[in-house]
XYZ file of C-alpha atoms in Angstrom:
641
model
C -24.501 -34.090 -55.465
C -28.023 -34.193 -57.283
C -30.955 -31.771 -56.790
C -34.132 -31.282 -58.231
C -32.915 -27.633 -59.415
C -30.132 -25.509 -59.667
C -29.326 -22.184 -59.916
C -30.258 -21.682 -63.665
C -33.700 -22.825 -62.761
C -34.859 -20.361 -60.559
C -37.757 -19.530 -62.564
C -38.838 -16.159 -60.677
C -35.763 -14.273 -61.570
C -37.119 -11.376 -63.107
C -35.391 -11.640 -67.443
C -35.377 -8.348 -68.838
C -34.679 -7.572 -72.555
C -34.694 -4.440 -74.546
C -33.935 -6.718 -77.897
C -33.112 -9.572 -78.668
C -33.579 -12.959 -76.859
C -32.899 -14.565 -73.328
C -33.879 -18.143 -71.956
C -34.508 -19.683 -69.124
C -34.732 -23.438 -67.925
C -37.511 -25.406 -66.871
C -37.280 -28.414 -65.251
C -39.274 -31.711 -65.477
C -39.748 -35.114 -64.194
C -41.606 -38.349 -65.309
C -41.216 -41.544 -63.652
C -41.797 -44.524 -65.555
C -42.965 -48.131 -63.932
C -43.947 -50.232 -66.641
C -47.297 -49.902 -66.129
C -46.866 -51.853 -62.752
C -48.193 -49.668 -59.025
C -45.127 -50.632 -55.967
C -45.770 -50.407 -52.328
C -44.543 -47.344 -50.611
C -41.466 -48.327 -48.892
C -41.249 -48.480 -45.332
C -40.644 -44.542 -43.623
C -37.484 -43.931 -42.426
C -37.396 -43.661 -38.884
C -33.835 -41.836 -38.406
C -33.518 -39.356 -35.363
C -32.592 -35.679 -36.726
C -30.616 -33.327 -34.679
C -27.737 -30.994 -34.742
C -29.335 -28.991 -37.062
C -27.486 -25.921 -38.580
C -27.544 -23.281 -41.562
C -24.244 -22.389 -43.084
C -23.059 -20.362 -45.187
C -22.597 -20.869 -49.133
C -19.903 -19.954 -51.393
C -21.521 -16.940 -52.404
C -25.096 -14.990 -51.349
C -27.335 -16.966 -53.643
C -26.087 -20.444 -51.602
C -26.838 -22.049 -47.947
C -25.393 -25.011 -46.273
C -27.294 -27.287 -44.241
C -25.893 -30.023 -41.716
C -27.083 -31.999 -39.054
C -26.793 -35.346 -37.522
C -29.142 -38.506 -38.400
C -29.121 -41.753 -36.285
C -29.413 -44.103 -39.036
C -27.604 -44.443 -42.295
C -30.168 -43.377 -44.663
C -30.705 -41.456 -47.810
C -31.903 -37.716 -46.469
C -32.511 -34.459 -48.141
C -33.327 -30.863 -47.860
C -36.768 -29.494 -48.575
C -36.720 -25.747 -49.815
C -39.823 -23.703 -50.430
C -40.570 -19.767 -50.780
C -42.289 -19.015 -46.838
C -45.501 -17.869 -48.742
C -45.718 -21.255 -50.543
C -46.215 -23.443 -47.729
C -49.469 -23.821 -45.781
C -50.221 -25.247 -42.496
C -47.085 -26.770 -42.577
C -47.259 -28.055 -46.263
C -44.183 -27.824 -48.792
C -45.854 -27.342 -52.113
C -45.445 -30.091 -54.786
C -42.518 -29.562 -57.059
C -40.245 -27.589 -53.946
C -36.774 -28.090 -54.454
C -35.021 -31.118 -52.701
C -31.108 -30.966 -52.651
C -29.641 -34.794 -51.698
C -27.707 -34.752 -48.793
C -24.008 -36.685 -48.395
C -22.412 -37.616 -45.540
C -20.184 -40.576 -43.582
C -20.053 -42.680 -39.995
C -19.211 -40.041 -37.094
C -16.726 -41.184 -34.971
C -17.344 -43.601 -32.366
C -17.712 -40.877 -29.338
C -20.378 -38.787 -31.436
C -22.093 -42.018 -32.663
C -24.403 -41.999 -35.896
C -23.983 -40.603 -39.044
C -23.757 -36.828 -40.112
C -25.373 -35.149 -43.431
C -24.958 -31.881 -45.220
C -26.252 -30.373 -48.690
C -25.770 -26.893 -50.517
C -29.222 -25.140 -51.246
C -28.426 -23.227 -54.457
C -30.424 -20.850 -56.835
C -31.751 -18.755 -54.358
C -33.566 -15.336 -54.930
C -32.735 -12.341 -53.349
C -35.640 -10.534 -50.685
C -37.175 -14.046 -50.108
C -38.023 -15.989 -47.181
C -37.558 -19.705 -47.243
C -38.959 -22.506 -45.509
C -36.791 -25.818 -45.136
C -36.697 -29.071 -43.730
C -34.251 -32.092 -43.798
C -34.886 -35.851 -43.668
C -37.268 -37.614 -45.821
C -40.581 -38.120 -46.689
C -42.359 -39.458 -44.317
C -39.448 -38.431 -41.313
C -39.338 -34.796 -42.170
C -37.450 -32.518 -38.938
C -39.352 -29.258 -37.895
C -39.228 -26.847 -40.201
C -37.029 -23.309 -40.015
C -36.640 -20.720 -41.889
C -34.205 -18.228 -43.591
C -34.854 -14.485 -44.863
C -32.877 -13.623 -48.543
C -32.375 -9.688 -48.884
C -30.561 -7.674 -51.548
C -27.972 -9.575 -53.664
C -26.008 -6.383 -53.991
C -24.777 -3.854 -51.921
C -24.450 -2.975 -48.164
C -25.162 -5.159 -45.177
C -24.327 -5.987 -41.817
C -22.864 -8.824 -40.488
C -22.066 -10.082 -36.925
C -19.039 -11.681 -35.331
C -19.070 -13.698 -31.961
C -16.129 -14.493 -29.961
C -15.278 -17.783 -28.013
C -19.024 -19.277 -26.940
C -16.351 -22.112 -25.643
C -19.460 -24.081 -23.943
C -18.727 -26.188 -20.776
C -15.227 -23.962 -20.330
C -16.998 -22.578 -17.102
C -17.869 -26.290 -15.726
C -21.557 -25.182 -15.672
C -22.720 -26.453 -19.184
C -26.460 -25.036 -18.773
C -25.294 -21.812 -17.342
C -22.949 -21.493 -20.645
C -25.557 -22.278 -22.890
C -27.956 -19.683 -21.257
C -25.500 -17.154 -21.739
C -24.977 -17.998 -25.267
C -28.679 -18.176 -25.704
C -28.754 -14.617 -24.721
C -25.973 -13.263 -26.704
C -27.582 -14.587 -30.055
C -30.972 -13.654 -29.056
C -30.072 -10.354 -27.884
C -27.906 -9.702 -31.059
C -30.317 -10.864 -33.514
C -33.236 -8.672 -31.766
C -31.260 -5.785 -32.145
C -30.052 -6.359 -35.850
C -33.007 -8.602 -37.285
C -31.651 -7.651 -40.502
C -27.976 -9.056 -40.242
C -27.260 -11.549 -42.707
C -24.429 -14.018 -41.870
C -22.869 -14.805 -38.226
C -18.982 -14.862 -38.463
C -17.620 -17.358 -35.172
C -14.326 -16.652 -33.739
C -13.616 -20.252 -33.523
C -13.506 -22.734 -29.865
C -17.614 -23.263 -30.314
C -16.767 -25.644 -27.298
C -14.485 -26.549 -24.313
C -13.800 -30.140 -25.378
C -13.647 -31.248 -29.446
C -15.585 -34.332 -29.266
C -18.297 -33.330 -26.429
C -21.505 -33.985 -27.849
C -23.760 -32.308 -24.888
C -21.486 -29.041 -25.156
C -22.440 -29.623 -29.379
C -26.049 -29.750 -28.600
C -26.046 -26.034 -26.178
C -23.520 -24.543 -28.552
C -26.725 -25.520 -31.371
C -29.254 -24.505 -28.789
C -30.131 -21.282 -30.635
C -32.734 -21.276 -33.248
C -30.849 -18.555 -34.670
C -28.228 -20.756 -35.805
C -30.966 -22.307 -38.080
C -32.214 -18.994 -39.009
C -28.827 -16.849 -39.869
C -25.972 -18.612 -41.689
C -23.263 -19.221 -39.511
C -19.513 -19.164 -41.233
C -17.358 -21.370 -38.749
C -14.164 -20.771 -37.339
C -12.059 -23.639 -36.110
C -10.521 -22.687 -32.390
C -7.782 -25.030 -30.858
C -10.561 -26.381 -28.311
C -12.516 -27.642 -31.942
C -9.757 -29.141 -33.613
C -8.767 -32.150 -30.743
C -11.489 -34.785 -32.904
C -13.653 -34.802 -36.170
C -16.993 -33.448 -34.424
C -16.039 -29.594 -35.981
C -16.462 -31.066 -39.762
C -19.238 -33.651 -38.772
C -21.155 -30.350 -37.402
C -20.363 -27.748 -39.710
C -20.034 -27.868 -43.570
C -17.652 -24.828 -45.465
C -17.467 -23.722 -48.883
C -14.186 -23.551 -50.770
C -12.256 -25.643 -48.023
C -8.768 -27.076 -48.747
C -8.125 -29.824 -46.312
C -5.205 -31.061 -47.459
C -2.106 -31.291 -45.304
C -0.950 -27.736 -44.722
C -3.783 -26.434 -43.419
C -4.602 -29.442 -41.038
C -3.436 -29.075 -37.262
C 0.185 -31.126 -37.472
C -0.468 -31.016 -41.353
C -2.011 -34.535 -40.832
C -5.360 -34.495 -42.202
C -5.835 -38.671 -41.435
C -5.503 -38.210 -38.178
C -8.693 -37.283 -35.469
C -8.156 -33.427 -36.380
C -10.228 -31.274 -37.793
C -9.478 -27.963 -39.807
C -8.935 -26.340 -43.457
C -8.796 -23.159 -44.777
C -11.800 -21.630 -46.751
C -13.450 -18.934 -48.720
C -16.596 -17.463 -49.567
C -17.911 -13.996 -51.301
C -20.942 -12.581 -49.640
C -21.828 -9.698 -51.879
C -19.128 -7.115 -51.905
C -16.740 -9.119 -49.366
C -14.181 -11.629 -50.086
C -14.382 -13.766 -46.643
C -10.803 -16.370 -45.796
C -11.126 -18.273 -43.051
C -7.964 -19.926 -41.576
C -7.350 -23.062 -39.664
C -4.702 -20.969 -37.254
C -3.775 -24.774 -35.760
C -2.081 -25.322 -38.135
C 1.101 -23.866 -37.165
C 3.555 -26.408 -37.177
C 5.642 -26.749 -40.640
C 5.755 -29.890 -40.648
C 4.371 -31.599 -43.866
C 4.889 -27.746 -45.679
C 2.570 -26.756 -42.877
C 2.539 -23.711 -40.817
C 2.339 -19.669 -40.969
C 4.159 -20.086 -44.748
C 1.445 -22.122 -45.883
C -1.368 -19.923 -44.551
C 0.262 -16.824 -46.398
C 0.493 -18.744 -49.988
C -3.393 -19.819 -49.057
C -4.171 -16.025 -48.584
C -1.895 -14.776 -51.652
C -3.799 -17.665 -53.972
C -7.208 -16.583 -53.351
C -6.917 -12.797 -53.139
C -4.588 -13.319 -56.161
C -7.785 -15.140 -57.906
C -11.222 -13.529 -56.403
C -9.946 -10.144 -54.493
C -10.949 -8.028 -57.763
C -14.510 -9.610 -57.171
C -15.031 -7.891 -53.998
C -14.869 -4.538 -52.711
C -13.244 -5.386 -48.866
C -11.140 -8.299 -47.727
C -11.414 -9.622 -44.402
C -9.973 -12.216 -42.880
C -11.211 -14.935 -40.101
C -8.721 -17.147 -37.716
C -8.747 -18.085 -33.898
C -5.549 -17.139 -32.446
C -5.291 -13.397 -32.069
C -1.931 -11.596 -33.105
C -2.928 -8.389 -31.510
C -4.981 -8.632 -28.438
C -4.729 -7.642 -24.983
C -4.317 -10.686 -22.382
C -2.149 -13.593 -21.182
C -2.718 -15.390 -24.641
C -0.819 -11.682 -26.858
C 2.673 -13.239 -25.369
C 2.358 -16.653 -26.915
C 4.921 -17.619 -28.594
C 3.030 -19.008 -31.441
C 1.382 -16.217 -31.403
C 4.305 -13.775 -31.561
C 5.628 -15.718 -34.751
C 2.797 -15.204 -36.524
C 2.893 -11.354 -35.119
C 6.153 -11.163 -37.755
C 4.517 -13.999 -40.873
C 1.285 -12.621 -41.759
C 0.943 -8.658 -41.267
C 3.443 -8.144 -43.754
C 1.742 -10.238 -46.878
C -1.646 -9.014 -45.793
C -0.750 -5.118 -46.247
C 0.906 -6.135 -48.938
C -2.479 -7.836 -50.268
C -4.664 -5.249 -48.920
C -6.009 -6.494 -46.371
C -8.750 -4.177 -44.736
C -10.148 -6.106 -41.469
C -8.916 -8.555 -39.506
C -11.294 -10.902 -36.987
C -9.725 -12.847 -34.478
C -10.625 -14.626 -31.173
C -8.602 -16.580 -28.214
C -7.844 -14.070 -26.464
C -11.625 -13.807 -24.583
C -11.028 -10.331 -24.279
C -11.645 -7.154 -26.443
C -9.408 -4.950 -28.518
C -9.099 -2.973 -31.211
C -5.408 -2.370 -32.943
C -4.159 0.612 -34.231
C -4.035 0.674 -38.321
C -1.018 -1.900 -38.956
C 1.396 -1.932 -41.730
C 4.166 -4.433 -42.373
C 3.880 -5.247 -38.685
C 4.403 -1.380 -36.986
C 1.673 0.763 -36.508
C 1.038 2.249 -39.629
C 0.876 6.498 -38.378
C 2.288 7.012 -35.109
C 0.009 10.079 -34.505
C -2.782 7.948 -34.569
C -4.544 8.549 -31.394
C -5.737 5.864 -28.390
C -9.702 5.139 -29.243
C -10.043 7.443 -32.515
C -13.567 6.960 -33.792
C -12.633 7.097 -37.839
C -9.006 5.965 -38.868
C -7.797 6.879 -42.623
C -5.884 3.804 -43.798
C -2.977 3.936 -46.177
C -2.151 1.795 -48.580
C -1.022 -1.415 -46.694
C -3.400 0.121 -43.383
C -5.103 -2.997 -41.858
C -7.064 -3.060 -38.487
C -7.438 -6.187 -36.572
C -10.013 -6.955 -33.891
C -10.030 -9.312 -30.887
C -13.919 -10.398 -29.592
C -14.807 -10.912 -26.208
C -16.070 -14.232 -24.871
C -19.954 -14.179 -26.475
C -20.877 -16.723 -23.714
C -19.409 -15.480 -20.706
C -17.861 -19.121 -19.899
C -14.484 -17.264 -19.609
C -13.047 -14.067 -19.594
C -9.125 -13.265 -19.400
C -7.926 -10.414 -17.978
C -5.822 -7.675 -19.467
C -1.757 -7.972 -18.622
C 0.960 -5.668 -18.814
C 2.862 -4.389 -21.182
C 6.161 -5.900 -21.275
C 9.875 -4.268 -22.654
C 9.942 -6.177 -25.791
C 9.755 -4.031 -28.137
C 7.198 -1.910 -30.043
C 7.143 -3.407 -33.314
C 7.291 -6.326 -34.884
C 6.635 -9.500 -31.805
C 7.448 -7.503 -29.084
C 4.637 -6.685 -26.662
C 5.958 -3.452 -25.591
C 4.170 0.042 -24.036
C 2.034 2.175 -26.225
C 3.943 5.692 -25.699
C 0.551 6.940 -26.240
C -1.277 5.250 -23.693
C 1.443 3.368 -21.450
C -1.268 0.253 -19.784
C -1.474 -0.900 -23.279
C 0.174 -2.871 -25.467
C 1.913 -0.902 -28.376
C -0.073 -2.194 -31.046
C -4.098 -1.636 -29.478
C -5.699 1.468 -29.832
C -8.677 -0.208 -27.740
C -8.598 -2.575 -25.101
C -11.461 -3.911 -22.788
C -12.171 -6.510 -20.235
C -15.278 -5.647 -18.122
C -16.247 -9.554 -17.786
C -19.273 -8.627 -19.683
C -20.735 -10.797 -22.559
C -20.422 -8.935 -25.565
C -20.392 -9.513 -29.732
C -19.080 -7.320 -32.515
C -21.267 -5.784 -35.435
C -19.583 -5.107 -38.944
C -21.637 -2.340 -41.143
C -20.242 -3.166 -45.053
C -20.943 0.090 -46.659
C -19.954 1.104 -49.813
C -17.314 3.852 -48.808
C -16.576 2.503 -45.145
C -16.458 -0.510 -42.685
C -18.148 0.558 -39.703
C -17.198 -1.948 -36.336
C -19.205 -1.533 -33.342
C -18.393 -3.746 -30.017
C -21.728 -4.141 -27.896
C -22.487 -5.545 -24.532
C -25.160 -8.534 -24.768
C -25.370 -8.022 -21.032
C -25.646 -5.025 -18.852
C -22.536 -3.723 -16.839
C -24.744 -1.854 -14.827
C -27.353 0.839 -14.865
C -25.304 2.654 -16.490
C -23.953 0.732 -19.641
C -27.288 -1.576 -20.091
C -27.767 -4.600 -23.156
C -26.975 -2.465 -26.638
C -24.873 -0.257 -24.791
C -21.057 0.019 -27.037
C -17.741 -0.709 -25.777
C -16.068 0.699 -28.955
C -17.080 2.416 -32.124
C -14.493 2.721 -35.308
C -15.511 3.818 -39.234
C -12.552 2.584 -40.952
C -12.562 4.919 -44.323
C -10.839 3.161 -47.354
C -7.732 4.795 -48.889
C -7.952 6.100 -52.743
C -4.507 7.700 -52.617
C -4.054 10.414 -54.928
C -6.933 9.414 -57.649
C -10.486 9.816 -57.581
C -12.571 7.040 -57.073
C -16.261 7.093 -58.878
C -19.218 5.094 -57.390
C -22.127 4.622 -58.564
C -25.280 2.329 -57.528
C -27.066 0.828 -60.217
C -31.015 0.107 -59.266
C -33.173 -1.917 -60.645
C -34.537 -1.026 -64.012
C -37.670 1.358 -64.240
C -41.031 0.671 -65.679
C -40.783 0.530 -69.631
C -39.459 -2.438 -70.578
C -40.033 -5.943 -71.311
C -39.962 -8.680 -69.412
C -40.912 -12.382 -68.189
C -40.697 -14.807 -65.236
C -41.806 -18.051 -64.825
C -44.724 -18.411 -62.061
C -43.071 -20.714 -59.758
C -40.222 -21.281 -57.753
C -38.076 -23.452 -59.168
C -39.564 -24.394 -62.733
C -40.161 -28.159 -61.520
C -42.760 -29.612 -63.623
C -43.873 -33.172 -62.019
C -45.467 -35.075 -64.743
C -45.656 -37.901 -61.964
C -45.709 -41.714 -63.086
C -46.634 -42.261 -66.592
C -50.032 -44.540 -67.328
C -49.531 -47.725 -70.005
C -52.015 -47.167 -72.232
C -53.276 -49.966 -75.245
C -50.779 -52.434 -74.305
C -47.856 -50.377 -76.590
C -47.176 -47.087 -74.991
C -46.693 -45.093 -71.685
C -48.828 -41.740 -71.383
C -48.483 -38.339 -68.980
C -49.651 -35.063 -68.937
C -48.958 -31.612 -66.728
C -48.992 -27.908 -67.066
C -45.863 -25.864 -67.334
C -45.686 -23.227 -64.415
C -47.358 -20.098 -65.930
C -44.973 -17.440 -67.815
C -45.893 -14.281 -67.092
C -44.966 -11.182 -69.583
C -45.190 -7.810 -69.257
C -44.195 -5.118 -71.806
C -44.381 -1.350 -70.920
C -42.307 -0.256 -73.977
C -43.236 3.516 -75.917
C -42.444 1.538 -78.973
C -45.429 -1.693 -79.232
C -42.719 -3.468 -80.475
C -43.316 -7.453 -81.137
C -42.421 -10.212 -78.561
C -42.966 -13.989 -78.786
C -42.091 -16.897 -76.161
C -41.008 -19.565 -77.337
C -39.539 -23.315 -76.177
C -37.821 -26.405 -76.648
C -36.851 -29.206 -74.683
C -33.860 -31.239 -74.410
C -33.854 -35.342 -74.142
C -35.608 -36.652 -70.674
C -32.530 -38.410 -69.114
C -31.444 -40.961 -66.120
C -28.204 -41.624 -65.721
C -27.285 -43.571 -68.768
C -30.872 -44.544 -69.886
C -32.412 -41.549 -72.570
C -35.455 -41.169 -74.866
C -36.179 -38.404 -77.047
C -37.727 -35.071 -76.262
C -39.689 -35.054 -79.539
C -42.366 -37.746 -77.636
C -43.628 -34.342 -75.469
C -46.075 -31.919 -77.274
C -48.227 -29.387 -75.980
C -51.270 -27.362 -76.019
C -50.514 -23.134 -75.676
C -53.243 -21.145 -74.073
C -53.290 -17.743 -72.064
C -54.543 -17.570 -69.009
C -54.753 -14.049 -68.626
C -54.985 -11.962 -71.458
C -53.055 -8.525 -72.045
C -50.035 -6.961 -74.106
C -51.353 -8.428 -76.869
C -50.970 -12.132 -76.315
C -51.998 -14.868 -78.608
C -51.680 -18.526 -77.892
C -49.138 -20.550 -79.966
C -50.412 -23.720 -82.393
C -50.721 -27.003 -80.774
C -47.550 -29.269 -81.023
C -48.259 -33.255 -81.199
C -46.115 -35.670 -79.333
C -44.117 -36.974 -82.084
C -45.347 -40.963 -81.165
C -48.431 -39.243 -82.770
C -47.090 -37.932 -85.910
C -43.347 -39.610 -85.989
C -42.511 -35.624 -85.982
C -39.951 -33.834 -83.955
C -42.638 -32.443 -81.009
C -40.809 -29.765 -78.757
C -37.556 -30.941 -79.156
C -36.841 -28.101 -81.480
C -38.351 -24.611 -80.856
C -41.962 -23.789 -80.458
C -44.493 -20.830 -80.067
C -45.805 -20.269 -76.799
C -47.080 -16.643 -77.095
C -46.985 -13.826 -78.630
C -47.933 -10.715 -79.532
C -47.908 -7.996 -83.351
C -46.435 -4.679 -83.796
C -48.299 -2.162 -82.031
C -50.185 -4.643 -79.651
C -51.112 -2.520 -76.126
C -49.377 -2.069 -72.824
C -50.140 -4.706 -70.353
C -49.201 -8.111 -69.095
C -50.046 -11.100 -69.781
C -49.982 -14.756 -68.320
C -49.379 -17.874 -70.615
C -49.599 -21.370 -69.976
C -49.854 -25.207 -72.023
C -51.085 -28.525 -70.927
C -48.256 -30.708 -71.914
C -48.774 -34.112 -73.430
C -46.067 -36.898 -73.259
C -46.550 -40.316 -74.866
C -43.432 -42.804 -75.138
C -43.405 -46.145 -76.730
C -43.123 -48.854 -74.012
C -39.840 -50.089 -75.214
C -38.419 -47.047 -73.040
C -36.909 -48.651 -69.604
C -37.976 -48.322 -66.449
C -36.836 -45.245 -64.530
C -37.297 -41.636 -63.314
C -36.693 -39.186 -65.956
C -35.913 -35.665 -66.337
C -35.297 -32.983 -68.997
C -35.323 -29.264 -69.591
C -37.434 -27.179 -71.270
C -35.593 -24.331 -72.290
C -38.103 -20.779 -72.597
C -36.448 -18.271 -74.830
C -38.185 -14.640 -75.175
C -37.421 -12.800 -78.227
C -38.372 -9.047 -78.475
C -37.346 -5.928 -81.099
């Protein structure tokens, strides 16, 4: 996949140095014609729908997919909110190219998805897919902090069209996102339960499922539920970070045929997210529970020291409290997983399925893990191995199940035996509830609890009304016999040194170079401003300083010594002084800035202040260089004592 930035080009990351030196990238672009002006060609005229924002492998990342009607080259179009005016993307925003195939024959068209990387943290974005000239509306996304606490919200079985009334299912979904998203504006990511729809490869139940704007708004980490996984429309709506779709984790372990599925991961801030295809329970083709397990081992194994809470994501519920609890699928996996994920400690559970709610007791090895915990407690003190697993409700209110009975099968293990605590439930809930009221759960990631709240999305009367809770639990980490430290780092206070680059993404668009005397191609631009600030006691020296690296397409190169420059500052402060002038090397046959350069900079006891540098650039390349559209990086080091 190609973009017009990435990550280490996100120019208005604040760099901070006490001494020494750290660089940054800028990028930029020349296109070269051979002197000659084309004709624009013709717009594209695609049809854009199905549009959604996903999640990205970590909190700096968002996925985009959506449907197009014609096979065509498409993108996404990223700007900072405060950048674009009256609908305007600013020149230079970043473009990430989109990829994509054929959908199958019952979806017709074609789908398309792209990462957005290098994003900054307490930012709001503007995007837009397509092309130029066929742009879709455009939505928008809100960054906050990359570290720390957040909340996040999980939704349980939308299952649009189960009730037979496809608008009255989308309403209700409608509601339940709006509703949640009013009440926590400041939730981050939208964790599905999995069976988005009643019927796998139902396009109209697709487009009310995607009715939301929300879903456009909020990253949405999908789930795949036994009613998604019938046909390919799951993976032609939705795109996942991490996924392994090979066999074992495909529905039949056959990921040829018209199923969809995989299992995946993410880390958003201090959670470690797996997602499981739960289909897949068959062994065939080293399918099954087994494979699941080694999935979960491998990645805690590899990333669970890079987060502080583990949760995991699937469909079919292995604790919950109606018709779908005595399964037998079900009741197999009630005896494969809880042991390995207490063993990898596990802290929270999400499941769906079930379309009712409930809340288990503290699990261990597959018994509850302190039999004096009591029915409903509001804070529960896991152990080591102490994992608590959730059922949602439906979030649509397509379908509810009802709550059954206890049965004598035990009270451990599969069995789906009496709670001696509270004999109408099943051993293993602590919580169960079926009011046939929409509701969705809310997740509070602190850094010394997980704090799950169940809420109604609709009224159950006067007396329990929208935002009214059906549950409340603060699960309280263990720390065993130690003691645990914690402490929050903030951001650094005033006295220090520092830089950014003025722009979002460091683009610099020379646009498409001029022929000039019949022997050479010429361009010209400005590098986004750098702006320095220095607050140090000590007056210390600083300099900026650059180089850049060959301009470059695919396998056709010419040299970055053919740019030069002209340093000025813009606005003066902290000392600054311009750098000296730097020819293109076709001037002088010297080296240009393709070895390090003075921007800025600024003598021993210069004052407190900041300052904002900038250069005209000036790029001249003999008109043997081919045809093409170029880039290169200019690389901005600071350097401070």
């Amino acid at each position: 996949m190609r973009s017009s930035n990435s990550s280490r080009t996100s120019g208005s990351a604040r760099r901070r140095v006490a001494t020494g030196a750290t660089a940054a990238f800028l990028g930029l672009t020349v296109a070269l014609g051979n002197g000659l002006v084309t004709s624009a060609s013709a717009a594209d005229t695609a049809t854009l729908s199905g549009i959604v924002l996903g999640v990205g492998a970590n909190e700096t990342q968002r996925t985009v997919t959506w449907y197009s009607s014609a096979d065509t080259a498409q993108q996404i179009q990223v700007a900072p909110t405060a950048q674009v005016t009256d609908g305007q993307f600013p020149a230079g925003s970043a473009t990430f190219d989109a990829i994509g195939a054929a959908n199958i024959a019952t979806s017709g068209g074609f789908n398309r998805h792209a990462t957005i990387t290098g994003l900054k943290e307490n930012t709001q974005y503007s995007y837009r897919v397509g092309s130029e000239g066929n742009w879709s509306s455009t939505y928008s996304f809100k960054t906050q902090d990359f570290e720390g606490e957040y909340d996040f919200l999980f939704y349980g079985d939308p299952q649009i069209g189960s009730s037979g009334n496809l608008a009255a299912d989308q309403a209700g979904w409608q509601d339940t996102v709006d509703v949640s998203l009013r009440a926590n504006p400041n939730a981050e990511i939208l964790v599905s339960g999995g069976d988005q729809v009643e019927t796998a490869n139902t396009e109209s139940q697709w487009n009310s499922f995607l009715a939301p704007d929300g879903l456009r708004q909020y990253p949405w980490a999908a789930t795949i539920g036994n009613h998604d996984v019938g046909g390919k429309a799951y993976e032609q709506h939705f795109t996942t970070p991490n996924t392994d779709r090979s066999a074992p984790y495909y529905d039949n372990g056959n990921p040829d045929g018209t199923k969809s599925g995989g299992d995946y991961w993410y880390i958003y801030k201090d959670v470690l997210f797996i997602d499981l295809n739960s289909n897949s329970y068959n062994s065939a083709n080293g399918g099954g529970d087994a494979a699941h397990v080694n999935y979960v081992t491998d990645v805690i194994n590899k990333h669970g020291n890079e987060a502080k809470w583990k949760v995991l994501v699937y469909h079919h519920a292995i604790y919950s409290p109606a018709s779908h609890a005595k399964d037998s699928e079900n009741k197999q996996r009630r005896l494969d997983f809880p042991t390995t994920f207490s063993k990898l400690g596990v802290d929270l559970v999400l499941q769906g399925h079930d379309h009712s709610y409930s809340r288990s007791y503290l699990i261990k090895n597959g018994e509850k893990e302190n039999p004096a915990e009591q029915p409903g407690a509001s804070d529960v003190y896991p152990g080591p191995g102490g994992v608590l697993y959730v059922t949602a409700n439906s979030a649509s209110g397509s379908k509810y199940y009802d709550i059954t009975k206890p049965d004598s099968s035990g009270t451990s293990g599969a069995g789906n035996g009496a709670d001696p605590l509270n004999p109408n439930s099943y051993w293993y809930n602590s919580v169960q509830n079926q009011e046939h009221v929409r509701t969705y759960v809310k997740v509070q990631v602190r850094n010394d609890k997980l704090v799950v709240e169940n809420i109604r999305s609709a009224a159950n009367g006067a007396d329990q009304p929208v935002g009214s809770h059906v549950d409340d639990v603060t699960v309280h980490p263990y720390h065993g016999d130690k003691q645990d430290l914690q402490v929050d780092v903030p951001n650094p206070a005033p006295g220090e040194f520092g830089w950014t680059i003025d722009g979002y993404n460091g683009l610099v668009d020379l646009g498409t170079a001029k022929e000039q005397d019949g022997d050479h191609f010429v361009a010209g631009g400005k590098i986004n401003p750098i702006l320095v600030s220095d607050s140090r006691r000590s007056l210390a020296p600083w300099s900026i300083s650059a180089n850049v690296g060959d301009f470059k397409d695919a396998d056709k190169t010419f040299s970055g010594s053919y740019l030069g420059w002209t340093p000025y500052v813009l606005d003066g402060g902290a000392g600054a002084k311009a750098g000296d002038p730097v020819n293109s090397g076709y001037d002088d046959h010297g080296q240009g800035l393709s070895v390090s350069r003075g921007l800025g900079s600024a003598e021993q006891g210069h004052p407190r202040g900041s300052a904002k540098l900038g250069a005209d650039l000036d790029l001249k390349i003999p008109d043997s260089v081919e045809k093409g559209g170029y880039r290169a990086t200019l690389t901005i080091t600071a350097l401070s004592s």
